[in-house]
C-alpha cells in the first residue's frame, strides 16, 4: 500500500513539474503577465476621476490578463 501511495504521489508531482516546465518555457508570456498585473495594481490605486478612461484601462488590462492566461493554457495543451 505504501509503495502504491508513494508511486501515485511521485506521478502526481511529476505532472506538476512537467506543467511548470512548460510554463517556464514561455518567458515572454510570463513577463507580459507580470507587467499587466503591475499595471492593474497601479491603475487600481490611481485617482479615479479620469473621465472614465481609468475604468476603461482597468477593463482592458483585465481582458489582456485573461488572454495571456488563456494563451499559456493553450500552449500547455490544457
Tab-separated table of N, CA, C and O in Angstrom:
chain	number	residue	atom	x	y	z
A	1	UNK	N	0.810	-1.185	0.000
A	1	UNK	CA	0.000	0.000	0.000
A	1	UNK	C	0.859	1.256	0.000
A	1	UNK	O	0.594	2.169	-0.747
A	2	UNK	N	1.864	1.266	0.849
A	2	UNK	CA	2.741	2.433	0.952
A	2	UNK	C	3.439	2.704	-0.385
A	2	UNK	O	3.530	3.844	-0.820
A	3	UNK	N	3.897	1.649	-1.038
A	3	UNK	CA	4.596	1.803	-2.316
A	3	UNK	C	3.662	2.391	-3.359
A	3	UNK	O	4.036	3.295	-4.101
A	4	UNK	N	2.426	1.933	-3.408
A	4	UNK	CA	1.461	2.451	-4.379
A	4	UNK	C	1.162	3.919	-4.096
A	4	UNK	O	1.137	4.743	-4.993
A	5	UNK	N	0.964	4.264	-2.826
A	5	UNK	CA	0.702	5.653	-2.468
A	5	UNK	C	1.866	6.557	-2.822
A	5	UNK	O	1.691	7.643	-3.348
A	6	UNK	N	3.073	6.087	-2.567
A	6	UNK	CA	4.272	6.860	-2.888
A	6	UNK	C	4.413	7.020	-4.392
A	6	UNK	O	4.712	8.104	-4.888
A	7	UNK	N	4.163	5.938	-5.131
A	7	UNK	CA	4.248	6.000	-6.584
A	7	UNK	C	3.236	6.997	-7.133
A	7	UNK	O	3.543	7.807	-7.997
A	8	UNK	N	2.017	6.952	-6.589
A	8	UNK	CA	0.992	7.902	-7.014
A	8	UNK	C	1.408	9.335	-6.750
A	8	UNK	O	1.204	10.219	-7.574
A	9	UNK	N	2.005	9.575	-5.603
A	9	UNK	CA	2.468	10.923	-5.269
A	9	UNK	C	3.565	11.367	-6.220
A	9	UNK	O	3.605	12.513	-6.653
A	10	UNK	N	4.459	10.464	-6.565
A	10	UNK	CA	5.538	10.810	-7.492
A	10	UNK	C	4.998	11.117	-8.885
A	10	UNK	O	5.448	12.056	-9.533
A	11	UNK	N	4.025	10.329	-9.344
A	11	UNK	CA	3.430	10.584	-10.656
A	11	UNK	C	2.727	11.932	-10.645
A	11	UNK	O	2.885	12.744	-11.546
A	12	UNK	N	1.958	12.196	-9.584
A	12	UNK	CA	1.247	13.464	-9.479
A	12	UNK	C	2.235	14.634	-9.448
A	12	UNK	O	2.053	15.625	-10.128
A	13	UNK	N	3.293	14.499	-8.674
A	13	UNK	CA	4.315	15.543	-8.607
A	13	UNK	C	4.985	15.727	-9.956
A	13	UNK	O	5.242	16.848	-10.383
A	14	UNK	N	5.230	14.650	-10.652
A	14	UNK	CA	5.845	14.728	-11.973
A	14	UNK	C	4.989	15.497	-12.956
A	14	UNK	O	5.477	16.262	-13.760
A	15	UNK	N	3.667	15.310	-12.856
A	15	UNK	CA	2.767	16.053	-13.735
A	15	UNK	C	2.866	17.538	-13.437
A	15	UNK	O	2.956	18.364	-14.328
A	16	UNK	N	2.893	17.891	-12.159
A	16	UNK	CA	3.018	19.302	-11.781
A	16	UNK	C	4.329	19.900	-12.246
A	16	UNK	O	4.378	21.006	-12.746
A	17	UNK	N	5.411	19.129	-12.115
A	17	UNK	CA	6.713	19.618	-12.558
A	17	UNK	C	6.713	19.801	-14.064
A	17	UNK	O	7.197	20.784	-14.585
A	18	UNK	N	6.133	18.844	-14.781
A	18	UNK	CA	6.063	18.950	-16.239
A	18	UNK	C	5.311	20.185	-16.673
A	18	UNK	O	5.697	20.885	-17.588
A	19	UNK	N	4.218	20.488	-15.983
A	19	UNK	CA	3.450	21.682	-16.301
A	19	UNK	C	4.271	22.926	-16.002
A	19	UNK	O	4.299	23.855	-16.787
A	20	UNK	N	4.984	22.929	-14.888
A	20	UNK	CA	5.825	24.071	-14.545
A	20	UNK	C	6.899	24.315	-15.571
A	20	UNK	O	7.212	25.444	-15.898
A	21	UNK	N	7.458	23.245	-16.112
A	21	UNK	CA	8.497	23.387	-17.128
A	21	UNK	C	7.923	24.010	-18.382
A	21	UNK	O	8.521	24.881	-18.992
A	22	UNK	N	6.718	23.587	-18.780
A	22	UNK	CA	6.102	24.148	-19.982
A	22	UNK	C	5.854	25.642	-19.812
A	22	UNK	O	6.081	26.409	-20.728
A	23	UNK	N	5.409	26.041	-18.625
A	23	UNK	CA	5.182	27.460	-18.377
A	23	UNK	C	6.516	28.209	-18.367
A	23	UNK	O	6.625	29.293	-18.909
A	24	UNK	N	7.527	27.603	-17.785
A	24	UNK	CA	8.841	28.248	-17.724
A	24	UNK	C	9.412	28.461	-19.115
A	24	UNK	O	10.223	29.346	-19.323
A	25	UNK	N	8.981	27.658	-20.091
A	25	UNK	CA	9.454	27.815	-21.459
A	25	UNK	C	8.754	28.953	-22.184
A	25	UNK	O	8.916	29.117	-23.375
A	26	UNK	N	7.948	29.723	-21.475
A	26	UNK	CA	7.222	30.852	-22.052
A	26	UNK	C	7.595	32.143	-21.324
A	26	UNK	O	6.735	32.820	-20.752
A	27	UNK	N	8.851	32.510	-21.326
A	27	UNK	CA	9.272	33.669	-20.530
A	27	UNK	C	8.609	34.965	-20.974
A	27	UNK	O	8.331	35.832	-20.136
A	28	UNK	N	8.326	35.118	-22.243
A	28	UNK	CA	7.717	36.367	-22.711
A	28	UNK	C	6.274	36.484	-22.236
A	28	UNK	O	5.831	37.575	-21.833
A	29	UNK	N	5.547	35.363	-22.252
A	29	UNK	CA	4.166	35.380	-21.766
A	29	UNK	C	4.141	35.621	-20.252
A	29	UNK	O	3.314	36.386	-19.753
A	30	UNK	N	5.057	34.990	-19.532
A	30	UNK	CA	5.132	35.187	-18.082
A	30	UNK	C	5.512	36.628	-17.752
A	30	UNK	O	4.947	37.227	-16.834
A	31	UNK	N	6.460	37.198	-18.504
A	31	UNK	CA	6.849	38.596	-18.283
A	31	UNK	C	5.692	39.537	-18.584
A	31	UNK	O	5.458	40.505	-17.850
A	32	UNK	N	4.973	39.264	-19.666
A	32	UNK	CA	3.820	40.094	-20.015
A	32	UNK	C	2.759	40.024	-18.927
A	32	UNK	O	2.182	41.049	-18.543
A	33	UNK	N	2.514	38.832	-18.419
A	33	UNK	CA	1.528	38.664	-17.355
A	33	UNK	C	1.931	39.462	-16.120
A	33	UNK	O	1.108	40.170	-15.528
A	34	UNK	N	3.193	39.382	-15.755
A	34	UNK	CA	3.683	40.136	-14.595
A	34	UNK	C	3.510	41.637	-14.818
A	34	UNK	O	3.044	42.369	-13.929
A	35	UNK	N	3.882	42.114	-16.000
A	35	UNK	CA	3.758	43.545	-16.293
A	35	UNK	C	2.299	43.998	-16.282
A	35	UNK	O	1.982	45.087	-15.785
A	36	UNK	N	1.410	43.161	-16.818
A	36	UNK	CA	-0.013	43.501	-16.804
A	36	UNK	C	-0.563	43.538	-15.384
A	36	UNK	O	-1.377	44.408	-15.050
A	37	UNK	N	-0.116	42.618	-14.559
A	37	UNK	CA	-0.568	42.612	-13.158
A	37	UNK	C	-0.062	43.850	-12.420
A	37	UNK	O	-0.778	44.419	-11.596
A	38	UNK	N	1.150	44.295	-12.746
A	38	UNK	CA	1.674	45.533	-12.163
A	38	UNK	C	0.848	46.727	-12.628
A	38	UNK	O	0.480	47.593	-11.825
A	39	UNK	N	0.532	46.768	-13.933
A	39	UNK	CA	-0.295	47.853	-14.467
A	39	UNK	C	-1.670	47.857	-13.802
A	39	UNK	O	-2.193	48.920	-13.437
A	40	UNK	N	-2.238	46.684	-13.618
A	40	UNK	CA	-3.537	46.557	-12.955
A	40	UNK	C	-3.486	47.151	-11.550
A	40	UNK	O	-4.369	47.924	-11.156
A	41	UNK	N	-2.447	46.815	-10.813
A	41	UNK	CA	-2.297	47.335	-9.449
A	41	UNK	C	-2.162	48.850	-9.443
A	41	UNK	O	-2.765	49.537	-8.611
A	42	UNK	N	-1.374	49.385	-10.355
A	42	UNK	CA	-1.182	50.830	-10.419
A	42	UNK	C	-2.460	51.558	-10.800
A	42	UNK	O	-2.767	52.622	-10.268
A	43	UNK	N	-3.205	50.989	-11.730
A	43	UNK	CA	-4.469	51.605	-12.127
A	43	UNK	C	-5.476	51.598	-10.978
A	43	UNK	O	-6.251	52.549	-10.816
A	44	UNK	N	-5.460	50.550	-10.181
A	44	UNK	CA	-6.394	50.458	-9.057
A	44	UNK	C	-6.151	51.554	-8.023
A	44	UNK	O	-7.103	52.041	-7.410
A	45	UNK	N	-4.894	51.932	-7.832
A	45	UNK	CA	-4.593	52.951	-6.817
A	45	UNK	C	-4.541	54.365	-7.391
A	45	UNK	O	-4.403	55.329	-6.648
A	46	UNK	N	-4.699	54.500	-8.699
A	46	UNK	CA	-4.701	55.833	-9.318
A	46	UNK	C	-5.981	56.577	-8.938
A	46	UNK	O	-7.006	55.969	-8.614
A	47	UNK	N	-5.910	57.893	-8.968
A	47	UNK	CA	-7.093	58.710	-8.696
A	47	UNK	C	-8.203	58.320	-9.678
A	47	UNK	O	-7.952	58.168	-10.875
A	48	UNK	N	-9.425	58.172	-9.186
A	48	UNK	CA	-10.495	57.641	-10.038
A	48	UNK	C	-11.063	58.604	-11.075
A	48	UNK	O	-11.607	58.161	-12.069
A	49	UNK	N	-10.934	59.903	-10.889
A	49	UNK	CA	-11.579	60.857	-11.796
A	49	UNK	C	-10.722	61.089	-13.041
A	49	UNK	O	-9.885	61.986	-13.084
A	50	UNK	N	-10.955	60.273	-14.051
A	50	UNK	CA	-10.203	60.383	-15.304
A	50	UNK	C	-11.142	60.342	-16.502
A	50	UNK	O	-10.779	59.886	-17.582
A	51	UNK	N	-12.376	60.783	-16.306
A	51	UNK	CA	-13.347	60.801	-17.397
A	51	UNK	C	-13.718	59.417	-17.899
A	51	UNK	O	-14.097	59.253	-19.054
A	52	UNK	N	-13.591	58.417	-17.040
A	52	UNK	CA	-13.925	57.051	-17.421
A	52	UNK	C	-12.783	56.287	-18.058
A	52	UNK	O	-12.876	55.079	-18.263
A	53	UNK	N	-11.687	56.983	-18.375
A	53	UNK	CA	-10.564	56.330	-19.066
A	53	UNK	C	-9.813	55.363	-18.155
A	53	UNK	O	-9.341	54.325	-18.614
A	54	UNK	N	-9.694	55.696	-16.880
A	54	UNK	CA	-9.050	54.779	-15.932
A	54	UNK	C	-9.848	53.484	-15.849
A	54	UNK	O	-9.274	52.387	-15.916
A	55	UNK	N	-11.168	53.600	-15.723
A	55	UNK	CA	-12.005	52.402	-15.661
A	55	UNK	C	-11.898	51.577	-16.938
A	55	UNK	O	-11.829	50.347	-16.887
A	56	UNK	N	-11.872	52.248	-18.082
A	56	UNK	CA	-11.706	51.526	-19.352
A	56	UNK	C	-10.354	50.827	-19.402
A	56	UNK	O	-10.259	49.680	-19.871
A	57	UNK	N	-9.324	51.502	-18.926
A	57	UNK	CA	-7.988	50.901	-18.922
A	57	UNK	C	-7.950	49.667	-18.016
A	57	UNK	O	-7.361	48.643	-18.375
A	58	UNK	N	-8.599	49.757	-16.851
A	58	UNK	CA	-8.656	48.608	-15.941
A	58	UNK	C	-9.342	47.432	-16.635
A	58	UNK	O	-8.848	46.296	-16.579
A	59	UNK	N	-10.459	47.697	-17.291
A	59	UNK	CA	-11.164	46.625	-18.005
A	59	UNK	C	-10.318	46.016	-19.105
A	59	UNK	O	-10.295	44.787	-19.277
A	60	UNK	N	-9.619	46.852	-19.851
A	60	UNK	CA	-8.771	46.341	-20.942
A	60	UNK	C	-7.587	45.533	-20.402
A	60	UNK	O	-7.230	44.499	-20.972
A	61	UNK	N	-6.990	45.994	-19.318
A	61	UNK	CA	-5.885	45.247	-18.710
A	61	UNK	C	-6.392	43.906	-18.188
A	61	UNK	O	-5.735	42.877	-18.364
A	62	UNK	N	-7.574	43.901	-17.578
A	62	UNK	CA	-8.155	42.640	-17.105
A	62	UNK	C	-8.388	41.676	-18.270
A	62	UNK	O	-8.130	40.477	-18.155
A	63	UNK	N	-8.862	42.205	-19.392
A	63	UNK	CA	-9.061	41.371	-20.582
A	63	UNK	C	-7.728	40.834	-21.083
A	63	UNK	O	-7.624	39.666	-21.484
A	64	UNK	N	-6.710	41.680	-21.080
A	64	UNK	CA	-5.384	41.254	-21.538
A	64	UNK	C	-4.811	40.170	-20.632
A	64	UNK	O	-4.223	39.193	-21.112
A	65	UNK	N	-4.989	40.324	-19.329
A	65	UNK	CA	-4.526	39.296	-18.382
A	65	UNK	C	-5.216	37.970	-18.694
A	65	UNK	O	-4.570	36.917	-18.741
A	66	UNK	N	-6.515	38.022	-18.927
A	66	UNK	CA	-7.267	36.813	-19.256
A	66	UNK	C	-6.736	36.176	-20.544
A	66	UNK	O	-6.548	34.956	-20.617
A	67	UNK	N	-6.479	36.975	-21.560
A	67	UNK	CA	-5.981	36.448	-22.834
A	67	UNK	C	-4.595	35.820	-22.685
A	67	UNK	O	-4.316	34.771	-23.275
A	68	UNK	N	-3.726	36.448	-21.908
A	68	UNK	CA	-2.393	35.887	-21.681
A	68	UNK	C	-2.522	34.549	-20.948
A	68	UNK	O	-1.867	33.564	-21.326
A	69	UNK	N	-3.373	34.492	-19.941
A	69	UNK	CA	-3.585	33.227	-19.230
A	69	UNK	C	-4.125	32.151	-20.165
A	69	UNK	O	-3.681	31.004	-20.120
A	70	UNK	N	-5.073	32.513	-21.023
A	70	UNK	CA	-5.613	31.553	-21.987
A	70	UNK	C	-4.535	31.090	-22.971
A	70	UNK	O	-4.484	29.911	-23.340
A	71	UNK	N	-3.666	32.004	-23.378
A	71	UNK	CA	-2.577	31.643	-24.280
A	71	UNK	C	-1.605	30.678	-23.628
A	71	UNK	O	-1.148	29.715	-24.258
A	72	UNK	N	-1.295	30.900	-22.371
A	72	UNK	CA	-0.403	29.993	-21.636
A	72	UNK	C	-1.050	28.619	-21.506
A	72	UNK	O	-0.411	27.600	-21.736
A	73	UNK	N	-2.345	28.604	-21.169
A	73	UNK	CA	-3.047	27.333	-21.053
A	73	UNK	C	-3.077	26.595	-22.393
A	73	UNK	O	-2.876	25.380	-22.448
A	74	UNK	N	-3.321	27.320	-23.465
A	74	UNK	CA	-3.368	26.710	-24.799
A	74	UNK	C	-2.015	26.102	-25.151
A	74	UNK	O	-1.936	24.976	-25.643
A	75	UNK	N	-0.959	26.855	-24.890
A	75	UNK	CA	0.400	26.367	-25.200
A	75	UNK	C	0.750	25.132	-24.393
A	75	UNK	O	1.540	24.300	-24.832
A	76	UNK	N	0.148	24.998	-23.214
A	76	UNK	CA	0.404	23.843	-22.360
A	76	UNK	C	-0.571	22.703	-22.639
A	76	UNK	O	-0.570	21.709	-21.924
A	77	UNK	N	-1.425	22.869	-23.636
A	77	UNK	CA	-2.352	21.812	-24.008
A	77	UNK	C	-3.470	21.598	-23.014
A	77	UNK	O	-3.983	20.495	-22.866
A	78	UNK	N	-3.860	22.634	-22.309
A	78	UNK	CA	-4.912	22.486	-21.297
A	78	UNK	C	-6.203	23.045	-21.786
A	78	UNK	O	-6.445	24.027	-22.232
